[in-house]
Amino acid sequence: MTMTTAGVIFVLTLVAAIVAVHKPFGDYMFRAVSGTRQSRVERGIFRLIGVNPAAEQTWGVYARSVLAFSAISLLFLYLFQRVQNHLWLSLGFDPVVPHGAWNTAVSFVTNTNWQSYSGESTMGHLVQMAGLAVQNFVSAAVGIAVAVALVRGFARSRTGQLGNFWVDLTRITLRILLPIAVLGAIALMIGGAVQNLSGGTDVTALTGGTQTITGGPVASQEVIKELGTNGGGFYNVNSAHPFENPTTWTNWLEIFLILLIPFSLPRVFGRMVGQNRQGYAIAAVMGILAFASVAITNIFELTGHGTVPQAVGAAMEGKEVRFDVSNSATFAAATTLTSTGAVNSFHDSFTSLGGMMTMVNMMLGEVAPGGTGSGLYGLLILALITVFVAGLMVGRTPEYLGKKIGSREIKFASLYFLITPILVLSGTAAAFATGNNSTALNVGPHGLSEVLYAFTSASNNNGSAFGGITVNTTWWDTALGLCMLLGRFLPLIFVLALAGSLARQAPTPASEGTLPTHRPLFIGMVVGVTVVLVALTFLPALALGPLAEGL
């Protein structure tokens, strides 16, 4: 079997598995976020934090709850890292330096999981488990909660109520993320992933020397890293490490976990608005963009230009032999199409055009299928923009799901879309203007690509990187931390404000002039608008970086 054939089978089995679970798992998530009955554990949590689960919140209160929870989480995680040398299971590590602790705290609270440190030589086990892994759960739950609040805005009329953030956060964590994480961790341990509290074991290598093998609670963190589209690895090399991702089938499982929730959320959307076909339309847009990206990334990596890649039939540099080129390219596409950012290969060693695709995936807004929650609300924003453009073309007031898209709604949608490009391009320009773009290994177009990738990853809350630049300096940790904060919470505020505006509207009956938003024409229009918006915004930067290098 050739590498290409194996890669095609790998992708097709993933597609089949995602299609198979889309409906049942989507229905399960719908029941989890829409049910009114509380479990005993949930009632105990609500009493502990003083929340009335029957009381709902306006968009402003919901947004303040999100910001307050995230601020407390950020402060706690920062302090946790700064005092880790006094904690149990610190493994003798020193406290994380202030700028590194700030960057890491922001990174994990914003679901970015950008890492400017080596996990196995920086973080003790308690910080990994009670700090980083906990944020892997709750930051993912925050994204899903905001997406659910936006969908309630479409589904409800003449009300300012969008649900209760604390109830949504608790249910999503306990009913959706935690059960799957437990089952996934067991599966990874069966596959060979490590799960212990070992500080390290000395072994004799084949050459006769001694090597310390670092252990830890790896499998439990690995599964939520992928399921919650987080991406932060226990080890420096992330999912390329055999303790995190031992075999080809665990590699398949990790990609499946990455795509599971984002591709199932459109089903939740369809159920909540009472029109399943609307959910299928959103899922179709996600699927078209994702399949195109996976195919193009594989082509660029399997047919890389250059003497060596052409001689061996693929670009093997930076790839793990046990995963081969195709499985590595598929993993890279999946983690940049979502907000995961995990890596099982070195993105900086991809071909110039293959590396460009990982950037393009993030520049799309990570909506194919995007992160847990963020992919759905990002694509719904693009659907609103598409409806607005179509309405202008035919001279009608734009409508989507019975809601009029007026000046207020399109302003929120436009501000949502503009935040990320402003952060990416401004951050890249600031790095060059201040001399922080210097790289010892790469100059010219590839050097630009490395800086552009860093700010694209941070501003889109992805977390992957081109590894040719040193980013664990005070300037980089501060700049990227600000991009992660603004890139996460400003769009969340605009999404919730939009949800509140939609929920207050009275329903608008469909007429002969209403654009059907569940048919192939609309699906194609959303795909086109998404691609065109990205092309108009980022093409000049891409032309100076990966396109110049590749052509």
Coordinates of C-alpha atoms in Angstrom, one line a residue:
M1 CA 0.0 0.0 0.0
T2 CA 1.4 3.4 -1.0
M3 CA 1.6 6.3 1.4
T4 CA -1.0 8.2 -0.6
T5 CA -3.5 5.3 -0.5
A6 CA -3.0 4.9 3.2
G7 CA -3.6 8.6 3.7
V8 CA -6.8 8.5 1.7
I9 CA -8.1 5.5 3.8
F10 CA -7.1 7.4 7.0
V11 CA -9.1 10.5 6.0
L12 CA -12.1 8.5 4.7
T13 CA -12.4 6.5 7.9
L14 CA -12.3 9.8 9.9
V15 CA -15.0 11.3 7.7
A16 CA -17.2 8.2 8.1
A17 CA -16.7 8.2 11.9
I18 CA -17.6 11.9 12.2
V19 CA -20.7 11.5 10.0
A20 CA -21.8 8.5 12.1
V21 CA -21.6 10.3 15.4
H22 CA -22.9 13.7 14.2
K23 CA -26.5 13.0 14.9
P24 CA -26.4 10.9 18.1
F25 CA -23.7 12.9 19.8
G26 CA -25.2 16.2 18.7
D27 CA -28.6 15.1 20.1
Y28 CA -26.9 14.2 23.4
M29 CA -25.2 17.6 23.6
F30 CA -28.6 19.2 22.8
R31 CA -30.2 17.4 25.8
A32 CA -27.3 18.4 28.0
V33 CA -27.6 22.1 27.4
S34 CA -31.4 22.3 27.1
G35 CA -32.5 20.1 29.9
T36 CA -34.0 21.5 33.1
R37 CA -33.3 18.7 35.5
Q38 CA -30.3 19.0 37.7
S39 CA -28.2 16.1 39.0
R40 CA -27.3 15.9 42.7
V41 CA -23.7 17.0 42.0
E42 CA -24.8 20.0 39.9
R43 CA -27.2 21.1 42.7
G44 CA -24.4 20.8 45.2
I45 CA -22.2 23.0 43.0
F46 CA -24.9 25.6 42.5
R47 CA -25.5 25.8 46.2
L48 CA -21.7 26.1 46.8
I49 CA -21.3 29.1 44.4
G50 CA -24.6 30.7 45.3
V51 CA -26.3 30.3 41.9
N52 CA -30.0 29.9 41.3
P53 CA -30.2 27.5 38.3
A54 CA -33.7 28.7 37.4
A55 CA -32.6 32.3 37.0
E56 CA -31.5 33.4 33.5
Q57 CA -29.3 36.2 32.5
T58 CA -29.3 39.0 29.9
W59 CA -26.4 39.2 27.5
G60 CA -24.6 41.8 29.6
V61 CA -24.8 39.7 32.8
Y62 CA -23.8 36.6 30.8
A63 CA -20.8 38.4 29.4
R64 CA -19.8 39.8 32.8
S65 CA -20.0 36.2 34.2
V66 CA -17.7 34.9 31.5
L67 CA -15.2 37.7 32.0
A68 CA -15.3 37.4 35.8
F69 CA -14.8 33.6 35.7
S70 CA -11.9 34.0 33.2
A71 CA -10.2 36.7 35.2
I72 CA -10.3 34.6 38.4
S73 CA -9.0 31.6 36.5
L74 CA -6.2 33.7 35.0
L75 CA -5.1 35.0 38.4
F76 CA -5.2 31.6 40.0
L77 CA -3.2 29.9 37.3
Y78 CA -0.6 32.7 37.3
L79 CA -0.1 32.4 41.1
F80 CA -0.1 28.6 40.9
Q81 CA 2.9 28.7 38.5
R82 CA 4.7 31.4 40.6
V83 CA 4.6 29.3 43.8
Q84 CA 5.0 25.8 42.3
N85 CA 8.3 25.2 44.0
H86 CA 6.4 25.1 47.3
L87 CA 3.8 22.7 46.1
W88 CA 3.5 18.9 46.2
L89 CA 4.8 17.1 43.1
S90 CA 6.8 20.1 42.0
L91 CA 9.6 17.8 40.9
G92 CA 12.1 20.4 42.2
F93 CA 11.3 22.9 39.5
D94 CA 11.8 26.6 40.1
P95 CA 8.8 29.0 39.9
V96 CA 7.9 30.0 36.4
V97 CA 9.3 33.4 35.5
P98 CA 6.7 36.3 35.7
H99 CA 6.4 36.9 31.9
G100 CA 6.3 33.2 31.3
A101 CA 3.6 32.6 33.9
W102 CA 1.6 35.5 32.5
N103 CA 1.8 34.2 29.0
T104 CA 0.9 30.6 30.0
A105 CA -2.0 31.7 32.3
V106 CA -3.5 33.8 29.5
S107 CA -2.8 31.0 27.0
F108 CA -4.7 28.3 28.9
V109 CA -7.6 30.5 30.1
T110 CA -8.2 31.6 26.5
N111 CA -8.2 28.1 25.1
T112 CA -5.0 29.0 23.1
N113 CA -2.5 26.8 24.9
W114 CA 0.5 28.6 23.3
Q115 CA 3.6 27.2 25.0
S116 CA 6.9 29.1 25.1
Y117 CA 8.4 26.5 27.5
S118 CA 9.2 22.8 27.7
G119 CA 6.5 21.2 29.8
E120 CA 8.5 18.3 31.1
S121 CA 11.3 20.5 32.4
T122 CA 9.2 23.5 33.6
M123 CA 5.9 22.4 35.1
G124 CA 5.4 20.1 38.1
H125 CA 2.8 17.5 38.1
L126 CA 0.4 19.4 40.3
V127 CA 0.5 22.5 38.2
Q128 CA -0.1 20.3 35.1
M129 CA -3.1 18.5 36.7
A130 CA -4.8 21.1 38.9
G131 CA -3.8 24.1 36.8
L132 CA -3.4 23.5 33.1
A133 CA -5.6 20.4 32.7
V134 CA -8.5 22.1 34.6
Q135 CA -8.3 25.1 32.3
N136 CA -8.4 22.6 29.4
F137 CA -11.9 21.7 30.6
V138 CA -13.4 25.0 31.6
S139 CA -12.0 27.1 28.7
A140 CA -13.5 24.7 26.3
A141 CA -16.8 24.8 28.2
V142 CA -16.8 28.6 28.1
G143 CA -16.6 28.5 24.3
I144 CA -19.5 26.0 24.0
A145 CA -21.5 28.1 26.5
V146 CA -21.1 31.2 24.4
A147 CA -22.1 29.4 21.2
V148 CA -25.2 28.0 23.0
A149 CA -26.1 31.5 24.1
L150 CA -25.9 32.8 20.5
V151 CA -28.1 30.0 19.3
R152 CA -30.7 30.9 22.0
G153 CA -30.6 34.4 20.6
F154 CA -31.8 32.9 17.2
A155 CA -34.3 30.6 18.8
R156 CA -36.0 33.0 21.2
S157 CA -38.1 36.1 20.6
R158 CA -39.1 39.2 22.6
T159 CA -36.9 38.4 25.5
G160 CA -33.5 39.5 26.8
Q161 CA -32.7 36.2 28.5
L162 CA -30.0 34.0 27.1
G163 CA -29.7 31.3 29.8
N164 CA -27.4 31.1 32.8
F165 CA -23.6 31.0 32.3
W166 CA -22.9 29.1 35.5
V167 CA -25.5 26.5 34.7
D168 CA -24.2 26.1 31.1
L169 CA -20.5 25.9 32.3
T170 CA -21.3 23.3 34.9
R171 CA -23.5 21.1 32.6
I172 CA -21.1 21.2 29.7
T173 CA -18.1 20.3 31.9
L174 CA -19.8 17.5 33.8
R175 CA -22.1 16.0 31.2
I176 CA -20.1 16.4 27.9
L177 CA -16.4 16.9 28.5
L178 CA -15.7 14.9 31.6
P179 CA -17.3 11.5 30.6
I180 CA -15.6 11.5 27.2
A181 CA -12.3 12.5 28.7
V182 CA -12.4 9.6 31.1
L183 CA -13.2 7.1 28.3
G184 CA -10.6 8.7 26.0
A185 CA -7.9 8.6 28.6
I186 CA -8.5 4.9 29.1
A187 CA -8.3 4.3 25.4
L188 CA -5.0 6.2 25.1
M189 CA -3.5 4.3 28.0
I190 CA -4.4 1.1 26.2
G191 CA -2.6 2.4 23.2
G192 CA 0.5 3.1 25.2
A193 CA 0.2 6.7 26.5
V194 CA 1.7 7.2 30.0
Q195 CA -0.3 7.9 33.1
N196 CA 1.6 8.1 36.4
L197 CA 3.1 10.4 38.9
S198 CA 6.7 9.5 38.2
G199 CA 9.3 12.2 38.4
G200 CA 11.5 10.3 35.9
T201 CA 13.1 6.9 35.4
D202 CA 16.8 6.4 34.5
V203 CA 17.3 3.9 31.7
T204 CA 20.3 2.7 29.7
A205 CA 20.1 3.7 26.1
L206 CA 21.2 1.5 23.2
T207 CA 24.5 3.4 23.0
G208 CA 25.3 2.6 26.6
G209 CA 24.5 6.0 28.0
T210 CA 21.9 6.9 30.7
Q211 CA 18.7 8.7 29.8
T212 CA 16.0 10.0 32.1
I213 CA 12.5 9.1 30.9
T214 CA 10.0 11.7 32.3
G215 CA 6.6 10.3 33.3
G216 CA 3.5 12.0 34.5
P217 CA -0.3 12.2 34.2
V218 CA 0.0 12.4 30.4
A219 CA -3.0 10.4 29.0
S220 CA -5.6 12.3 31.2
Q221 CA -4.3 15.6 29.9
E222 CA -3.8 14.4 26.3
V223 CA -7.4 13.5 25.8
I224 CA -8.9 16.8 27.0
K225 CA -6.2 18.6 25.1
E226 CA -7.7 17.3 21.9
L227 CA -11.4 17.0 22.9
G228 CA -11.5 20.6 24.1
T229 CA -9.5 21.8 21.1
N230 CA -6.9 23.1 23.5
G231 CA -3.6 21.8 22.1
G232 CA -1.1 22.3 25.0
G233 CA 1.2 19.2 25.3
F234 CA 2.6 17.6 28.4
Y235 CA 5.9 17.3 26.6
N236 CA 7.8 19.9 24.5
V237 CA 7.2 18.0 21.2
N238 CA 3.5 17.7 21.9
S239 CA 1.7 14.8 20.1
A240 CA 4.9 13.8 18.3
H241 CA 6.1 12.3 21.7
P242 CA 5.4 8.6 21.9
F243 CA 4.1 9.0 25.5
E244 CA 1.4 11.3 24.2
N245 CA 0.7 9.7 20.9
P246 CA 2.2 6.2 20.6
T247 CA 0.8 4.7 17.5
T248 CA -1.1 5.3 14.2
W249 CA -4.4 4.4 15.7
T250 CA -4.0 6.7 18.7
N251 CA -3.1 9.4 16.1
W252 CA -6.4 8.6 14.4
L253 CA -8.2 8.8 17.7
E254 CA -6.7 12.1 18.6
I255 CA -7.8 13.7 15.3
F256 CA -11.3 12.2 15.9
L257 CA -11.5 13.8 19.3
I258 CA -10.4 17.1 17.9
L259 CA -13.2 17.1 15.4
L260 CA -15.9 15.4 17.5
I261 CA -17.5 18.4 19.3
P262 CA -17.1 21.1 16.6
F263 CA -18.6 18.9 13.9
S264 CA -21.5 17.9 16.2
L265 CA -22.4 21.4 17.4
P266 CA -24.3 22.2 14.1
R267 CA -26.7 19.4 15.1
V268 CA -27.3 21.2 18.4
F269 CA -27.9 24.4 16.5
G270 CA -30.5 22.8 14.3
R271 CA -32.3 21.2 17.2
M272 CA -32.4 24.4 19.2
V273 CA -33.8 26.5 16.4
G274 CA -36.2 23.8 15.5
Q275 CA -34.9 23.3 11.9
N276 CA -32.4 20.4 11.6
R277 CA -31.8 21.3 7.9
Q278 CA -30.2 24.6 9.1
G279 CA -27.8 22.6 11.2
Y280 CA -27.0 20.4 8.2
A281 CA -26.3 23.5 6.1
I282 CA -23.7 24.8 8.6
A283 CA -22.2 21.4 8.9
A284 CA -21.9 21.2 5.1
V285 CA -20.0 24.5 5.0
M286 CA -17.6 23.2 7.7
G287 CA -17.2 19.9 5.8
I288 CA -16.5 21.5 2.4
L289 CA -13.8 23.9 3.8
A290 CA -12.2 21.2 5.9
F291 CA -12.1 18.5 3.2
A292 CA -10.6 21.0 0.8
S293 CA -7.9 22.1 3.3
V294 CA -7.0 18.5 4.2
A295 CA -6.7 17.5 0.5
I296 CA -4.6 20.6 -0.5
T297 CA -2.3 20.2 2.6
N298 CA -1.7 16.6 1.8
I299 CA -1.0 17.4 -1.9
F300 CA 1.5 20.1 -1.0
E301 CA 3.3 17.7 1.4
L302 CA 3.2 14.6 -0.7
T303 CA 4.4 16.4 -3.9
G304 CA 6.8 18.9 -2.3
H305 CA 9.2 20.6 -4.6
G306 CA 12.9 20.1 -4.2
T307 CA 15.4 17.3 -5.0
V308 CA 15.0 15.3 -1.8
P309 CA 11.2 15.4 -1.5
Q310 CA 10.8 14.5 -5.1
A311 CA 13.3 11.6 -4.8
V312 CA 11.6 10.1 -1.8
G313 CA 8.1 10.9 -2.9
A314 CA 7.2 13.2 -0.1
A315 CA 8.5 15.9 2.3
M316 CA 9.6 13.8 5.3
E317 CA 11.6 16.5 7.2
G318 CA 10.1 17.2 10.6
K319 CA 7.7 14.2 10.4
E320 CA 7.5 11.2 12.7
V321 CA 8.2 8.0 10.7
R322 CA 5.4 6.1 12.6
F323 CA 2.9 8.6 11.3
D324 CA 4.2 9.2 7.7
V325 CA 3.6 12.4 5.7
S326 CA -0.1 12.0 5.0
N327 CA -1.2 11.3 8.6
S328 CA 1.0 14.2 9.7
A329 CA -0.5 16.6 7.1
T330 CA -4.0 15.6 8.1
F331 CA -3.2 16.1 11.8
A332 CA -1.8 19.6 11.0
A333 CA -4.8 20.5 9.0
A334 CA -7.2 19.3 11.7
T335 CA -5.4 21.2 14.5
T336 CA -5.3 24.5 12.5
L337 CA -8.8 24.2 11.1
T338 CA -9.8 24.0 14.8
S339 CA -8.4 26.0 17.6
T340 CA -6.4 23.0 18.9
G341 CA -2.9 23.8 17.8
A342 CA -1.5 20.4 18.8
V343 CA 1.2 19.1 16.6
N344 CA 2.5 15.6 15.7
S345 CA 5.1 17.1 13.2
F346 CA 7.2 20.2 12.9
H347 CA 5.1 22.8 11.0
D348 CA 8.2 24.9 10.4
S349 CA 9.6 22.0 8.3
F350 CA 6.5 21.7 6.1
T351 CA 6.9 22.8 2.5
S352 CA 6.4 26.5 2.0
L353 CA 2.9 26.0 0.6
G354 CA 2.0 23.3 3.0
G355 CA 3.0 25.6 5.9
M356 CA 0.9 28.3 4.2
M357 CA -2.1 26.1 4.4
T358 CA -1.8 25.8 8.2
M359 CA -1.8 29.6 8.3
V360 CA -4.7 29.9 5.9
N361 CA -6.7 27.5 8.1
M362 CA -6.3 29.8 11.0
M363 CA -7.0 32.9 9.0
L364 CA -10.3 31.5 7.9
G365 CA -11.3 32.2 11.5
E366 CA -11.0 28.5 12.4
V367 CA -14.6 27.8 11.4
A368 CA -14.1 24.5 9.5
P369 CA -15.1 23.2 12.0
G370 CA -13.3 25.6 14.4
G371 CA -12.9 25.2 18.2
T372 CA -15.3 24.0 20.7
G373 CA -18.1 26.6 20.4
S374 CA -15.9 29.2 18.7
G375 CA -16.2 27.4 15.4
L376 CA -20.0 27.4 15.5
Y377 CA -20.5 31.0 16.5
G378 CA -17.8 32.1 14.1
L379 CA -19.5 30.4 11.2
L380 CA -22.9 31.8 12.2
I381 CA -21.3 35.3 12.1
L382 CA -20.2 34.5 8.5
A383 CA -23.6 33.3 7.7
L384 CA -25.1 36.6 8.9
I385 CA -22.6 38.5 6.7
T386 CA -23.5 36.3 3.7
V387 CA -27.2 37.0 4.3
F388 CA -26.5 40.7 4.5
V389 CA -24.5 40.7 1.3
A390 CA -27.2 38.7 -0.5
G391 CA -29.9 41.1 0.8
L392 CA -28.0 44.1 -0.6
M393 CA -27.8 42.4 -4.0
V394 CA -31.6 41.9 -4.3
G395 CA -32.6 45.1 -2.4
R396 CA -34.3 43.4 0.6
T397 CA -33.8 43.6 4.3
P398 CA -31.6 40.6 5.2
E399 CA -33.2 37.9 7.3
Y400 CA -31.8 34.8 8.9
L401 CA -33.9 32.3 10.8
G402 CA -36.7 34.7 11.1
K403 CA -34.5 37.5 12.5
K404 CA -33.8 40.8 10.6
I405 CA -30.2 41.6 10.2
G406 CA -30.2 45.4 10.6
S407 CA -27.5 47.9 11.2
R408 CA -27.0 46.9 14.8
E409 CA -26.6 43.2 14.1
I410 CA -24.2 43.8 11.1
K411 CA -22.1 46.1 13.2
F412 CA -21.5 43.4 15.8
A413 CA -20.8 40.9 13.1
S414 CA -18.3 43.2 11.4
L415 CA -16.5 44.1 14.6
Y416 CA -16.3 40.4 15.4
F417 CA -14.6 39.7 12.0
L418 CA -12.2 42.7 12.1
I419 CA -10.7 42.0 15.5
T420 CA -8.5 39.1 14.5
P421 CA -6.9 40.7 11.3
I422 CA -6.2 43.9 13.2
L423 CA -4.4 41.9 15.9
V424 CA -2.5 39.7 13.5
L425 CA -1.3 42.4 11.1
S426 CA -0.6 44.9 13.9
G427 CA 1.4 42.4 15.9
T428 CA 3.4 41.3 12.9
A429 CA 4.2 44.9 12.1
A430 CA 5.1 45.7 15.7
A431 CA 7.6 42.8 15.8
F432 CA 9.4 44.1 12.8
A433 CA 9.3 47.7 13.9
T434 CA 10.8 46.9 17.3
G435 CA 13.4 44.5 16.0
N436 CA 11.8 41.4 17.6
N437 CA 11.5 39.6 14.3
S438 CA 15.2 38.5 14.4
T439 CA 15.8 34.8 13.8
A440 CA 19.1 32.9 13.8
L441 CA 18.0 30.3 11.4
N442 CA 15.7 31.9 8.8
V443 CA 15.6 35.2 7.1
G444 CA 13.7 36.6 4.1
P445 CA 10.2 35.3 3.3
H446 CA 10.4 32.3 5.7
G447 CA 11.4 34.7 8.6
L448 CA 8.3 36.7 7.8
S449 CA 6.2 33.6 7.8
E450 CA 7.4 32.6 11.3
V451 CA 6.4 36.0 12.8
L452 CA 3.1 36.0 10.8
Y453 CA 2.3 32.5 12.0
A454 CA 3.0 33.4 15.6
F455 CA 0.5 36.3 15.7
T456 CA -2.0 34.4 13.6
S457 CA -1.9 31.5 16.0
A458 CA -2.1 33.7 19.1
S459 CA -4.9 36.0 17.8
N460 CA -7.0 33.1 16.7
N461 CA -6.4 31.2 20.0
N462 CA -4.8 28.3 18.2
G463 CA -1.4 27.8 19.9
S464 CA 0.7 26.0 17.3
A465 CA 3.9 27.7 16.0
F466 CA 6.7 27.8 13.4
G467 CA 9.6 27.0 15.7
G468 CA 12.4 29.0 14.1
I469 CA 12.1 32.1 16.4
T470 CA 12.7 32.5 20.1
V471 CA 9.4 33.6 21.7
N472 CA 10.1 33.1 25.4
T473 CA 11.3 36.7 25.9
T474 CA 9.5 39.4 27.8
W475 CA 8.4 41.2 24.6
W476 CA 7.1 38.1 22.9
D477 CA 5.3 36.7 26.0
T478 CA 3.7 40.1 26.6
A479 CA 2.7 40.8 23.0
L480 CA 1.3 37.4 22.3
G481 CA -0.5 37.3 25.7
L482 CA -2.3 40.5 24.8
C483 CA -3.2 39.1 21.4
M484 CA -4.6 36.0 23.0
L485 CA -6.7 38.0 25.5
L486 CA -8.1 40.4 23.0
G487 CA -8.6 37.8 20.4
R488 CA -10.6 35.7 22.8
F489 CA -12.7 38.1 24.8
L490 CA -13.5 40.9 22.4
P491 CA -15.2 38.6 19.9
L492 CA -17.0 36.9 22.8
I493 CA -18.5 40.2 23.9
F494 CA -19.7 41.0 20.3
V495 CA -21.2 37.5 20.0
L496 CA -23.2 37.8 23.2
A497 CA -24.2 41.4 22.3
L498 CA -25.5 40.1 19.0
A499 CA -27.3 37.2 20.8
G500 CA -29.1 39.7 23.0
S501 CA -30.1 41.8 20.0
L502 CA -31.5 38.8 18.2
A503 CA -33.4 37.5 21.2
R504 CA -35.2 40.8 21.7
Q505 CA -36.6 40.8 18.1
A506 CA -40.1 39.6 17.2
P507 CA -40.0 36.7 14.6
T508 CA -40.3 37.8 11.0
P509 CA -42.4 35.4 8.9
A510 CA -40.8 34.0 5.8
S511 CA -41.9 35.4 2.5
E512 CA -41.3 34.8 -1.2
G513 CA -38.3 37.1 -1.0
T514 CA -36.7 35.4 1.9
L515 CA -33.4 33.7 1.0
P516 CA -33.5 30.0 1.8
T517 CA -30.6 29.4 4.1
H518 CA -30.6 25.6 4.0
R519 CA -30.0 25.0 0.3
P520 CA -26.8 24.4 -1.7
L521 CA -26.9 27.9 -3.1
F522 CA -26.6 29.4 0.4
I523 CA -24.0 26.9 1.4
G524 CA -21.9 27.8 -1.6
M525 CA -22.3 31.5 -0.8
V526 CA -21.1 31.1 2.8
V527 CA -18.0 29.2 1.5
G528 CA -17.3 31.9 -1.0
V529 CA -17.7 34.8 1.4
T530 CA -15.4 33.0 3.9
V531 CA -12.7 32.5 1.4
V532 CA -13.0 36.0 -0.2
L533 CA -12.9 37.8 3.1
V534 CA -9.7 35.9 4.1
A535 CA -8.2 36.5 0.6
L536 CA -8.8 40.2 0.7
T537 CA -7.5 40.6 4.2
F538 CA -4.4 38.4 4.3
L539 CA -3.3 37.9 0.7
P540 CA -0.7 40.7 0.8
A541 CA 1.0 39.3 3.9
L542 CA 0.9 35.7 2.5
A543 CA 2.3 37.0 -0.8
L544 CA 5.4 38.4 1.1
G545 CA 5.8 35.2 3.1
P546 CA 4.9 31.6 2.2
L547 CA 3.8 32.4 -1.4
A548 CA 7.0 34.2 -2.2
E549 CA 9.0 31.4 -0.7
G550 CA 7.0 28.7 -2.5
L551 CA 6.9 30.4 -5.9

